[in-house]
Short mmCIF file of C-alpha atoms in Angstrom, two decimals:
data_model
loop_
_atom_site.label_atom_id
_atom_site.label_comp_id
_atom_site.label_asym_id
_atom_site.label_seq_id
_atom_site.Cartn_x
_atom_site.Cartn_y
_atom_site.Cartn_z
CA UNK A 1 24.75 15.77 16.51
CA UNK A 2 26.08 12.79 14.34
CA UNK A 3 22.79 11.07 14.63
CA UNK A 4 20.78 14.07 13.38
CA UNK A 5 23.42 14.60 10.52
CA UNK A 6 22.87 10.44 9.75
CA UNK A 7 19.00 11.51 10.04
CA UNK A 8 19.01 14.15 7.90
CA UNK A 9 21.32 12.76 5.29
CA UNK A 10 18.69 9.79 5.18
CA UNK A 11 15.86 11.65 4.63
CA UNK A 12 17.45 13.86 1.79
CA UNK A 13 18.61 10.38 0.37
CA UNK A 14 14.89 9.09 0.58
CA UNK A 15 13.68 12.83 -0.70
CA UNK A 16 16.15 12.62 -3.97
CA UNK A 17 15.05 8.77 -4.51
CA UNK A 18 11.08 9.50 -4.47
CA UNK A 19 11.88 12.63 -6.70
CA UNK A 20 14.05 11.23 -9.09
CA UNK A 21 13.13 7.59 -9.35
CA UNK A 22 8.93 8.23 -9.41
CA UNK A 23 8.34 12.25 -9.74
CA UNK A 24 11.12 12.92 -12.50
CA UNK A 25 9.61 9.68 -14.41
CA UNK A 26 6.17 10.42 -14.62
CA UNK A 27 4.47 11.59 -17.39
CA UNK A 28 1.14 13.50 -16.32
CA UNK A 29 1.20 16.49 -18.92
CA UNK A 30 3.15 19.42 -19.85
CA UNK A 31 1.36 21.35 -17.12
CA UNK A 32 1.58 19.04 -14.07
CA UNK A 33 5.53 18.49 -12.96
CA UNK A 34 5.33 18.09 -9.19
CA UNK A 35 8.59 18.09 -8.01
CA UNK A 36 8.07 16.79 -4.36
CA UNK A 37 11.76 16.38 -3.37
CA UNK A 38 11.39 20.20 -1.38
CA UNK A 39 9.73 18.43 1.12
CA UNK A 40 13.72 17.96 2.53
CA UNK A 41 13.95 21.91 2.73
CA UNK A 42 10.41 22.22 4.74
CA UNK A 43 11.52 19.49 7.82
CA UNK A 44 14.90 20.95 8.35
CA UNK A 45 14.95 22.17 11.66
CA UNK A 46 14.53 25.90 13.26
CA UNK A 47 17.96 25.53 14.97
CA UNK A 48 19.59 25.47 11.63
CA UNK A 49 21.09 28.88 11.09
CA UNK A 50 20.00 30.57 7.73
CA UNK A 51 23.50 30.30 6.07
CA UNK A 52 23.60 26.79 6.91
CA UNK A 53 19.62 26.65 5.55
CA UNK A 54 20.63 28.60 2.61
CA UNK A 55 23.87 26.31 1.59
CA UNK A 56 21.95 22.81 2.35
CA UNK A 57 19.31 24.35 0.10
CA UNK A 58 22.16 25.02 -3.10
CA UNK A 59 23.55 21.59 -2.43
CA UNK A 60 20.21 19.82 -2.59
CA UNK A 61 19.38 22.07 -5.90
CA UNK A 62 23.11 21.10 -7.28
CA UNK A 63 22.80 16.96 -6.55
CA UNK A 64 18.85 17.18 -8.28
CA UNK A 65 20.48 19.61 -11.26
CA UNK A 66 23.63 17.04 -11.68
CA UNK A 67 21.48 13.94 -11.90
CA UNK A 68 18.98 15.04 -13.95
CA UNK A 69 20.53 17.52 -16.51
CA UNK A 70 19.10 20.92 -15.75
CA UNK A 71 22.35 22.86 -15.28
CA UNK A 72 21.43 25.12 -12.59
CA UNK A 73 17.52 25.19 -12.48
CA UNK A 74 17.03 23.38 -9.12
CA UNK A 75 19.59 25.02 -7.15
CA UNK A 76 18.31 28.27 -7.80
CA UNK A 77 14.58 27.97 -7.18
CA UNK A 78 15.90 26.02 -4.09
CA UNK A 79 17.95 28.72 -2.93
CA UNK A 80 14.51 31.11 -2.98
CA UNK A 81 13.01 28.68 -1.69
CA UNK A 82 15.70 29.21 1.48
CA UNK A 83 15.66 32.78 1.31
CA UNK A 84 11.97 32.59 1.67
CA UNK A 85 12.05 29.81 4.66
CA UNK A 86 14.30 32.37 6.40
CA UNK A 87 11.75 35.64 6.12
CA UNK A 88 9.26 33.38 7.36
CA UNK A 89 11.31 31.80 9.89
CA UNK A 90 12.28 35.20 11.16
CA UNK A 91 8.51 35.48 11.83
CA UNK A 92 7.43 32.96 13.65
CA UNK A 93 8.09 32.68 17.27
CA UNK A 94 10.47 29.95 16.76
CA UNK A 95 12.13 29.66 20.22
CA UNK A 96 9.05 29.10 22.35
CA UNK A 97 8.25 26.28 19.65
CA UNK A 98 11.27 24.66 20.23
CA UNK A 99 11.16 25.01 24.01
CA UNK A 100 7.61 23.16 23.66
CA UNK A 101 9.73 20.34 21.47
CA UNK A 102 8.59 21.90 18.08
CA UNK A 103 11.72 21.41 16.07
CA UNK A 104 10.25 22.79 12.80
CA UNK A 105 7.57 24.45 10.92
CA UNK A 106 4.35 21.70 11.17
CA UNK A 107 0.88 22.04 11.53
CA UNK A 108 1.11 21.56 15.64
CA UNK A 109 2.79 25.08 15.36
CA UNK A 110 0.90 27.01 12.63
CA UNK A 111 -2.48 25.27 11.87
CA UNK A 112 -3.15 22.90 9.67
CA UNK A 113 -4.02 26.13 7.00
CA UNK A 114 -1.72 28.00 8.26
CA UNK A 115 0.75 25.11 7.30
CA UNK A 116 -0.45 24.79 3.83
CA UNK A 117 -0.24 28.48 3.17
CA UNK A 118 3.50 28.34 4.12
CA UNK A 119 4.54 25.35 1.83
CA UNK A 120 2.13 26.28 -1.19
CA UNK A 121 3.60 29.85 -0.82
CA UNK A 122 7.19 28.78 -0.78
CA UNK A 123 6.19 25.65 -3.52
CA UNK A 124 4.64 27.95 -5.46
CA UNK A 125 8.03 30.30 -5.56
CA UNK A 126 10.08 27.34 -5.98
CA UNK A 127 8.37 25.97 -8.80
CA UNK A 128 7.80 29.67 -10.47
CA UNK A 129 11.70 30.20 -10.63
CA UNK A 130 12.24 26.78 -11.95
CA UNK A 131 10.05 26.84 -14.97
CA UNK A 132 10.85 30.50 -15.64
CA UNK A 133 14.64 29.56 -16.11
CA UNK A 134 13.85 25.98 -17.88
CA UNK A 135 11.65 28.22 -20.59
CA UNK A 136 14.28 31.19 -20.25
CA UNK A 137 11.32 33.57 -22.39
CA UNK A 138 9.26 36.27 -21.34
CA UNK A 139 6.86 35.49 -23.81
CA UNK A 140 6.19 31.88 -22.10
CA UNK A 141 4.85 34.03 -19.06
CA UNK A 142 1.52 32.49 -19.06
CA UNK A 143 2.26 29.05 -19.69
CA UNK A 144 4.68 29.08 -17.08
CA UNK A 145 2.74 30.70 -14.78
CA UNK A 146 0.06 27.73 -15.02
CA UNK A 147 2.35 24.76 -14.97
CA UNK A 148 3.96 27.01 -11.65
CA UNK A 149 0.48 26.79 -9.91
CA UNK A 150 -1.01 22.90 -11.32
CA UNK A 151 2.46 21.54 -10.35
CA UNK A 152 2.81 23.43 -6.58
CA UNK A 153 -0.54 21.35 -5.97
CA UNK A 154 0.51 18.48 -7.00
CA UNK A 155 3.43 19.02 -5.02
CA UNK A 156 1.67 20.17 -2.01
CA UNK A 157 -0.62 16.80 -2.04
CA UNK A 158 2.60 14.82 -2.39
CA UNK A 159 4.19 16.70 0.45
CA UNK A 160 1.71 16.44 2.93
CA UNK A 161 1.33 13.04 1.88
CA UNK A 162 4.76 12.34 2.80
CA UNK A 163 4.36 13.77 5.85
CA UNK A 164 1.40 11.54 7.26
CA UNK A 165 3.59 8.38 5.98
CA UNK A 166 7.32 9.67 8.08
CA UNK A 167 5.87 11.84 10.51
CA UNK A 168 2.90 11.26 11.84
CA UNK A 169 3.51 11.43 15.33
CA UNK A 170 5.59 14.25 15.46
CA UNK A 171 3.80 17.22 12.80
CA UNK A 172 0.64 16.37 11.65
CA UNK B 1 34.86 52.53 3.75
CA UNK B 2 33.05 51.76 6.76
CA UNK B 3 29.77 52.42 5.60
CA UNK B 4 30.60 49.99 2.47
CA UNK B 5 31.90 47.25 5.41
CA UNK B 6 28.93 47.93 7.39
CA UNK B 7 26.59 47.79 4.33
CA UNK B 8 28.25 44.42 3.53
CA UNK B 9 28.07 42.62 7.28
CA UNK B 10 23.96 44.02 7.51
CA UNK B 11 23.41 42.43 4.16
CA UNK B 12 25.85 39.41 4.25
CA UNK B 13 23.29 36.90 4.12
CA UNK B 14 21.30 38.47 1.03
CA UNK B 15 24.87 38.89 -0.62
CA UNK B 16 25.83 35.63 -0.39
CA UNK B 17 21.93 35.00 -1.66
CA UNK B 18 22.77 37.19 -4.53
CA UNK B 19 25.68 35.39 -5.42
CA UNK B 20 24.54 32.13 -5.42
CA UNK B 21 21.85 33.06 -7.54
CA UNK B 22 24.05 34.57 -10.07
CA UNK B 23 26.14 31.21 -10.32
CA UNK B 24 23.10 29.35 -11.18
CA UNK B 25 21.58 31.92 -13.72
CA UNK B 26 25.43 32.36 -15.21
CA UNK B 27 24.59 28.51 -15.64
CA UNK B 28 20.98 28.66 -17.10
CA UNK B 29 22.55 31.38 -19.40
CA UNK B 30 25.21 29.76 -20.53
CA UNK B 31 22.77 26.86 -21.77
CA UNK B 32 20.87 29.25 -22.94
CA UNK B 33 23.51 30.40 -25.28
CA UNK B 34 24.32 27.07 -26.40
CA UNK B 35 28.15 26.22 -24.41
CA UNK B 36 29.14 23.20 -22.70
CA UNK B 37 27.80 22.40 -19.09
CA UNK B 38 29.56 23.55 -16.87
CA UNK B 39 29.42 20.13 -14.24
CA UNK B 40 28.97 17.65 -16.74
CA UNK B 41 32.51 16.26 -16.89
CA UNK B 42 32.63 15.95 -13.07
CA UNK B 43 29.55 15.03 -11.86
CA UNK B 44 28.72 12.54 -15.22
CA UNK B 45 30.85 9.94 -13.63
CA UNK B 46 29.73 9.60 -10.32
CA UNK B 47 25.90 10.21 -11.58
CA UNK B 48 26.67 8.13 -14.85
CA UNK B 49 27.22 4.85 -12.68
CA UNK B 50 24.23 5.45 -10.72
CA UNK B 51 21.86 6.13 -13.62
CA UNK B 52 23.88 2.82 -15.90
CA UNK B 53 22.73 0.24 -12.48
CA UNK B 54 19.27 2.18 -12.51
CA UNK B 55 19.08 1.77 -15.69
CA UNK B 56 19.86 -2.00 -16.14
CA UNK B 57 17.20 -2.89 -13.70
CA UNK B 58 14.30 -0.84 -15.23
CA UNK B 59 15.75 -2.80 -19.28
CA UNK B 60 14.06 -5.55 -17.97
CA UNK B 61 10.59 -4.83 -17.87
CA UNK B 62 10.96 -3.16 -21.31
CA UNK B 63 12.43 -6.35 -22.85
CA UNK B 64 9.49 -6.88 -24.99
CA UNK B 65 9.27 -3.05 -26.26
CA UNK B 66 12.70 -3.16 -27.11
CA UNK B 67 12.57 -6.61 -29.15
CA UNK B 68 9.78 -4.82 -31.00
CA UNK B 69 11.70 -1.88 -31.82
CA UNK B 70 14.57 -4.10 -33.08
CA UNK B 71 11.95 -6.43 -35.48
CA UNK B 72 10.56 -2.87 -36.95
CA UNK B 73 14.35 -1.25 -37.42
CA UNK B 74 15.07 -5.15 -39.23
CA UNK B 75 12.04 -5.22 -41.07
CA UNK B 76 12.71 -1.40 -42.44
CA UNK B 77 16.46 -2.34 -43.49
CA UNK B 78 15.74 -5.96 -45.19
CA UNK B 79 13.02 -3.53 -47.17
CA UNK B 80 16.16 -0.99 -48.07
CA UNK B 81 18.09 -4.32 -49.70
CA UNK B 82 19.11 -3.13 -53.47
CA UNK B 83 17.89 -6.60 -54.45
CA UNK B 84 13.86 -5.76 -53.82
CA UNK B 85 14.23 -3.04 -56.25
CA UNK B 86 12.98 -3.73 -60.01
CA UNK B 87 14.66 -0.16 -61.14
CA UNK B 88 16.59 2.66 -59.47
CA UNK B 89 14.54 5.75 -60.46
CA UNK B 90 17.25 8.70 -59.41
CA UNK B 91 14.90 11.57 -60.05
CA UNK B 92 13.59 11.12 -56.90
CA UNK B 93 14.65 10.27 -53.76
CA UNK B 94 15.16 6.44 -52.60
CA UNK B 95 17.08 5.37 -49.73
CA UNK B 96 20.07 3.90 -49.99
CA UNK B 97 19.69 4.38 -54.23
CA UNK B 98 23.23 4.13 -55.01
CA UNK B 99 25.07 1.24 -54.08
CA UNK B 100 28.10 1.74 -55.60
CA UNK B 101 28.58 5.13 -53.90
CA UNK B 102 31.56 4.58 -50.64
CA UNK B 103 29.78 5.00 -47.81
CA UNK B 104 29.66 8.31 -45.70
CA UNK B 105 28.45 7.29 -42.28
CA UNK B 106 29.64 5.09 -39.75
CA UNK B 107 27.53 4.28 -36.87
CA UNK B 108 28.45 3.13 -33.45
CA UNK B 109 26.01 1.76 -31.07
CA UNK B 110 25.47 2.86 -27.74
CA UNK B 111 23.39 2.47 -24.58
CA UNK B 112 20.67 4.66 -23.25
CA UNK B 113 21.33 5.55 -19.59
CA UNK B 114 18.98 7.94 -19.30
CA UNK B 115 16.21 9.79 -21.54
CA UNK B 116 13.57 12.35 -19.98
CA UNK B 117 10.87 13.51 -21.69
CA UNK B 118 9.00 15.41 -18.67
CA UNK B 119 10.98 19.11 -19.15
CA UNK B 120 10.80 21.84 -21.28
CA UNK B 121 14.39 20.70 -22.42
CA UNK B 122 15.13 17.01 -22.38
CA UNK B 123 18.20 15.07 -22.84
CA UNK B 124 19.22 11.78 -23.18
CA UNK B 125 22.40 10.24 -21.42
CA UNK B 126 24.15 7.64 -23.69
CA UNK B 127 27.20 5.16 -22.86
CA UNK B 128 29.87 6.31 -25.07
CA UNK B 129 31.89 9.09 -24.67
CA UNK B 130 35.15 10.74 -26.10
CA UNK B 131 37.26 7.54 -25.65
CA UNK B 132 35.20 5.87 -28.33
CA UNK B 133 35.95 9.01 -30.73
CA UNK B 134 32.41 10.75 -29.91
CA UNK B 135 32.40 14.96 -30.40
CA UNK B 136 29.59 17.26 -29.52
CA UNK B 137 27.70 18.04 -32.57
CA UNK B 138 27.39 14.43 -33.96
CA UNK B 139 23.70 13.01 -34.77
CA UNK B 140 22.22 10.29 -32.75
CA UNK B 141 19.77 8.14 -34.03
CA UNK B 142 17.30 5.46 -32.39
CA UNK B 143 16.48 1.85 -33.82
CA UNK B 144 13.61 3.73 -35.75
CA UNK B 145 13.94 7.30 -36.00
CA UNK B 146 16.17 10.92 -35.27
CA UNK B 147 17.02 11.08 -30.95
CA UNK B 148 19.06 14.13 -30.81
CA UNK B 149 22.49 15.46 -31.43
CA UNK B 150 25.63 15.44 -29.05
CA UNK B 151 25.88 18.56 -26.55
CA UNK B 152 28.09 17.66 -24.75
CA UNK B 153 31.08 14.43 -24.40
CA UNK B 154 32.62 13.20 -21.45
CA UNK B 155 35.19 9.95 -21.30
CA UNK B 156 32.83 7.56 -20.87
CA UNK B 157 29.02 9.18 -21.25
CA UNK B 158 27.87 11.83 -23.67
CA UNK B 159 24.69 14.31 -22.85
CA UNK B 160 22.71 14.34 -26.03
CA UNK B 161 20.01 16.82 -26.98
CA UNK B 162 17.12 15.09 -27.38
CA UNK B 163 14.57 15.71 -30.45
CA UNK B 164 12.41 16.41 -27.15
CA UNK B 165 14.19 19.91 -26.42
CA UNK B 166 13.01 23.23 -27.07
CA UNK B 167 16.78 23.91 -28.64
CA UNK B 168 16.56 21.50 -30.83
CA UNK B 169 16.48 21.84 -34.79
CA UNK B 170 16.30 19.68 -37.62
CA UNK B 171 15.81 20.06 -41.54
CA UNK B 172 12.65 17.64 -42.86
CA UNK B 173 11.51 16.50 -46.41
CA UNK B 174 7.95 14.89 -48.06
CA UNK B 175 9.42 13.16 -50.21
CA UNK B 176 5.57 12.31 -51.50
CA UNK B 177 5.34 16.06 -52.26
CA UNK B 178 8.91 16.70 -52.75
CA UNK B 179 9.01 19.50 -49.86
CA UNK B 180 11.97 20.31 -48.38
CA UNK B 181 11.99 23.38 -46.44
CA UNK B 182 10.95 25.00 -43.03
CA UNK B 183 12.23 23.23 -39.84
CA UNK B 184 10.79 20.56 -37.16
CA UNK B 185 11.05 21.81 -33.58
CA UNK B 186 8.97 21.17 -30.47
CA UNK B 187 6.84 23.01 -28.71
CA UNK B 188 7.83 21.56 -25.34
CA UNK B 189 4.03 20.13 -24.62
CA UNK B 190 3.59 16.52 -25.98
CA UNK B 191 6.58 13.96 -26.04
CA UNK B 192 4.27 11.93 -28.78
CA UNK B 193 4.61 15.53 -31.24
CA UNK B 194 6.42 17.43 -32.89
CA UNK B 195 6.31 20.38 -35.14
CA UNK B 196 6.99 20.57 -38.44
CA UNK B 197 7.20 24.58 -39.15
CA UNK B 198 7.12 26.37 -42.37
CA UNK B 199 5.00 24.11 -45.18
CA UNK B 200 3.14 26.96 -47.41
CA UNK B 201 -0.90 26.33 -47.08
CA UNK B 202 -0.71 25.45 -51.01
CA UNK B 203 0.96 22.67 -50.81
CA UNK B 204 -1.25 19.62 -50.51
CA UNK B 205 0.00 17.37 -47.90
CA UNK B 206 -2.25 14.45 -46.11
CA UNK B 207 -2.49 12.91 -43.07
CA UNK B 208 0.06 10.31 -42.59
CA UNK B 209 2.51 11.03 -45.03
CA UNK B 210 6.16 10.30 -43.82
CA UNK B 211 8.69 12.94 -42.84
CA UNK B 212 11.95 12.36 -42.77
CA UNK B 213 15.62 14.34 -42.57
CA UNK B 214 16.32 16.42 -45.33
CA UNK B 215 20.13 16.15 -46.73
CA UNK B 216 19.85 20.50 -45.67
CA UNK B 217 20.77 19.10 -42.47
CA UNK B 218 24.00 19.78 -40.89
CA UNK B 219 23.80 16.72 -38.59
CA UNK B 220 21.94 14.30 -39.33
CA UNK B 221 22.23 11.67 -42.77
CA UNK B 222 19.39 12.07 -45.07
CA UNK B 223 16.06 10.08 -44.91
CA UNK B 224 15.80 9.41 -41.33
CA UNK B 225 12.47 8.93 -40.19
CA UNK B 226 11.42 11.91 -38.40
CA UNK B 227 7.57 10.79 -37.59
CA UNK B 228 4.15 10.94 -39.54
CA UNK B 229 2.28 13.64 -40.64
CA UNK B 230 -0.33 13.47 -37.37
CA UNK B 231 -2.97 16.31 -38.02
CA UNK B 232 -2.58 19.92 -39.85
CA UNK B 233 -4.15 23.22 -39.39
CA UNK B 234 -3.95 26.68 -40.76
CA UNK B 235 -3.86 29.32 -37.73
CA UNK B 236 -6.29 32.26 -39.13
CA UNK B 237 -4.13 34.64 -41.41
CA UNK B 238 -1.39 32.62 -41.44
CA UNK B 239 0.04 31.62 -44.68
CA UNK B 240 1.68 28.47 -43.10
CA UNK B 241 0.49 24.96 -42.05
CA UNK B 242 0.21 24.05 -38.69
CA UNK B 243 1.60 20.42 -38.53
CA UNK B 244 1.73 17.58 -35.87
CA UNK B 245 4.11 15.06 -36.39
CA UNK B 246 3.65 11.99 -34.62
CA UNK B 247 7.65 10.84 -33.99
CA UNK B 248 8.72 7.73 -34.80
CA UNK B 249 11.06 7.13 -31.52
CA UNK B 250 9.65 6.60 -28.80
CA UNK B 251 11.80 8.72 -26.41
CA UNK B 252 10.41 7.59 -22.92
CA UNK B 253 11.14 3.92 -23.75
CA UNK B 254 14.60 4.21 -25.97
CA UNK B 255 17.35 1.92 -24.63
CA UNK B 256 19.25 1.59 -28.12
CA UNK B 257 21.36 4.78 -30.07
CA UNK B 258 22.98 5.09 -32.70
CA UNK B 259 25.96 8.09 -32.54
CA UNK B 260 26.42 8.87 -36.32
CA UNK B 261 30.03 9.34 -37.60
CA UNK B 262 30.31 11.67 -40.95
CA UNK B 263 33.21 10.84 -42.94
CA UNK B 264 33.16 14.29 -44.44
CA UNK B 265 32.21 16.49 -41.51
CA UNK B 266 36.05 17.83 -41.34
CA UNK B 267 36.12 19.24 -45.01
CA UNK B 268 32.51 20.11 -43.98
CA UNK B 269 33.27 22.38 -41.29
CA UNK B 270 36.92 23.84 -42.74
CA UNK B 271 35.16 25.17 -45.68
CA UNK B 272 32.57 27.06 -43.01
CA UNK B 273 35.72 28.27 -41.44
CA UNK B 274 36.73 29.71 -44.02
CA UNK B 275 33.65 32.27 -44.34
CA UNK B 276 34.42 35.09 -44.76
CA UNK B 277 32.49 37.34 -42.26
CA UNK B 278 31.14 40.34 -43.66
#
């Protein structure tokens, strides 16, 4: 128990470091803001009940908002992106996955498309609430409907990337 | 009653959803609507420390950029001296034309802890706060151009709204032309650009003419370098210029600020007290 709460604590601490020391830094464009630090909400595990999921998801949202002066933006597009981790998760056959030692959602369990449909889906919500808030304007639909979708790939690649370095073995 | 109770333990988990939504849009809003942050005081000094160390390490490798920015900010004052001026023309505007005048603005320098320029709304994180006498609303200025105003003051940081914010306003004059109207914003796209809104299509303005603060502003000093007239278009029916203004600070390499102290911003604001609303 203590050593998964020391693991998980590490790899949120590693998640907020690549996102706010490289990702928040980088200038690529107005339309390309990947914002890879999500990756924390996609390897939390299935045994996680979805209040907990829900709460870890606001807290992570609250430390990124706090230390990088958006007042609320990240911890609400995180919290959708909990609220859509638990309709999913409520899908998916999670306890004969975790009886065959699949503690979360991977490729081993859904496919490796079937894995990038379910983080570009809940990316691409995440990323949709964010820059609706940050722009706050109906009438910036459009634009923030395209940085949305360039910056969820950018994410995705970033993601998955992440994934190969810290988890090779055990997901992908 | 029990169907309200049973309502709430089916639908506990999008409730608390709900709610936790609302506390972060009550947030966004309240931005929105131009009030304080809501976390800044608490969280700015645990984060503040964090960002100052980050911060120190990353100076380094900008040494050179900022001993560049220093020379130009040197060069442009030595220039302002009274004693390279033949005559002081006062029908037009010269910085610094009067020197006999007592002076109106103090400055006080601070450090840059932080300064984004990758959102829609950017701020910049400075080192002084409201033990060194800072308030929200004061101008802050970079070695060679406007950075933002003050949003928002803790004891030892301040949050400052940077030129680079969708929010952000400020009055600009030609003086070449003698225009002083309309309003530079940004469009949220380019952190090398700004917008300079409002020039009428008759007036005959050039490529690389300076723009600077206009003394319409409520914040900042006159004749602050805003940036250089960039490129200028006229949209089709519009009876307005399109102008980019390449700024003159460059905001994802700023390390320096000035906070800008107005002797006469209390008579200032008493006398828009005392408004009378119709």
């Amino acid at each position: 128990m203590i050593r998964d709460i020391l693991r998980y604590t590490l790899l949120l601490t590693l998640a907020l470091l690549i996102q706010l020391l490289v990702f928040s830094r980088l200038n690529l464009g107005f339309m390309f803001k990947p914002q890879p630090y999500i990756w924390f909400l996609f390897i939390l595990p299935f045994s996680l009940n979805r209040y907990a999921l829900l709460f870890a998801a606001f807290g992570t949202g609250l430390i990124v908002d706090a230390l990088s002066n958006t007042y609320g933006l990240h911890a609400a597009s995180c919290t959708l992106l909990a609220l859509g981790r638990s309709f999913t998760d409520a899908r998916l056959n999670t306890e004969t996955a975790q009886r065959e030692g699949i503690l979360r959602p991977g490729s081993r369990m859904l496919g490796f498309s079937g894995y990038f449909l379910y983080i570009s889906g809940l990316s691409f919500a995440h990323h949709f609430l964010y820059f609706f808030y940050e722009a706050f304007r109906f009438s910036m639909l459009p634009q923030v409907f395209t940085t949305a979708l360039f910056s969820t790939l950018g994410t995705i690649a970033s993601i998955i990337l992440m994934e190969f370095t810290f988890f090779r073995r055990e997901a992908l | 009653m029990n169907v309200i109770l049973r309502f709430i333990r089916v639908n506990a988990f999008y409730i608390v959803f709900g709610l936790l939504q609302l506390l972060c849009l009550f947030q966004v809003a309240r931005f929105n609507s131009y009030q304080q942050t809501f976390y800044f005081n608490t969280s700015r000094s645990v984060t503040g420390h964090f960002l100052s160390t980050r911060q120190s390490i990353v100076d380094y490798f900008y040494l050179r950029d900022y001993n560049e920015q220093l020379t130009a900010e040197n060069l442009a004052l030595r220039q302002q001296l009274a004693g390279n001026r033949f005559s002081q023309d006062t029908t037009r505007y010269q910085a610094g034309a009067d020197s006999t005048a007592p002076f109106r603005y103090r400055y006080l320098k601070a450090r840059v802890v932080q300064s984004s320029t990758n959102k829609l709304n950017n701020f910049i994180t400075i080192d002084k706060g409201s033990k060194a006498g800072v308030k929200a609303g004061m101008a802050v200025l970079s070695p060679t151009g406007i950075a933002g105003i003050v949003h928002d003051v803790s004891e030892d940081f301040s949050l400052v709204l940077s030129a680079l914010n969708t929010k952000f306003r400020v009055s600009p004059m030609i003086p070449e032309i003698g225009f002083r109207e309309g309003f530079v914003s940004w469009d949220g796209k380019d952190e090398h650009f700004v917008q300079l809104n409002g020039i009428n299509k008759f007036e005959k303005i050039k490529k690389g003419a300076k723009v600077l603060t206009s003394s319409y502003s409520p914040h900042f000093p006159e004749g602050i370098s805003i940036g250089e007239i960039e490129s200028f278009t006229v949209p089709g029916n519009s009876s307005f210029y399109d102008v980019q203004v390449r700024l003159s600070t460059p905001f994802n390499k700023m390390h320096t600020a000035y906070v800008v102290f107005d002797v006469y911003r209390p008579q200032i604001d008493s006398l828009n007290q005392a408004i009378i609303q119709p």
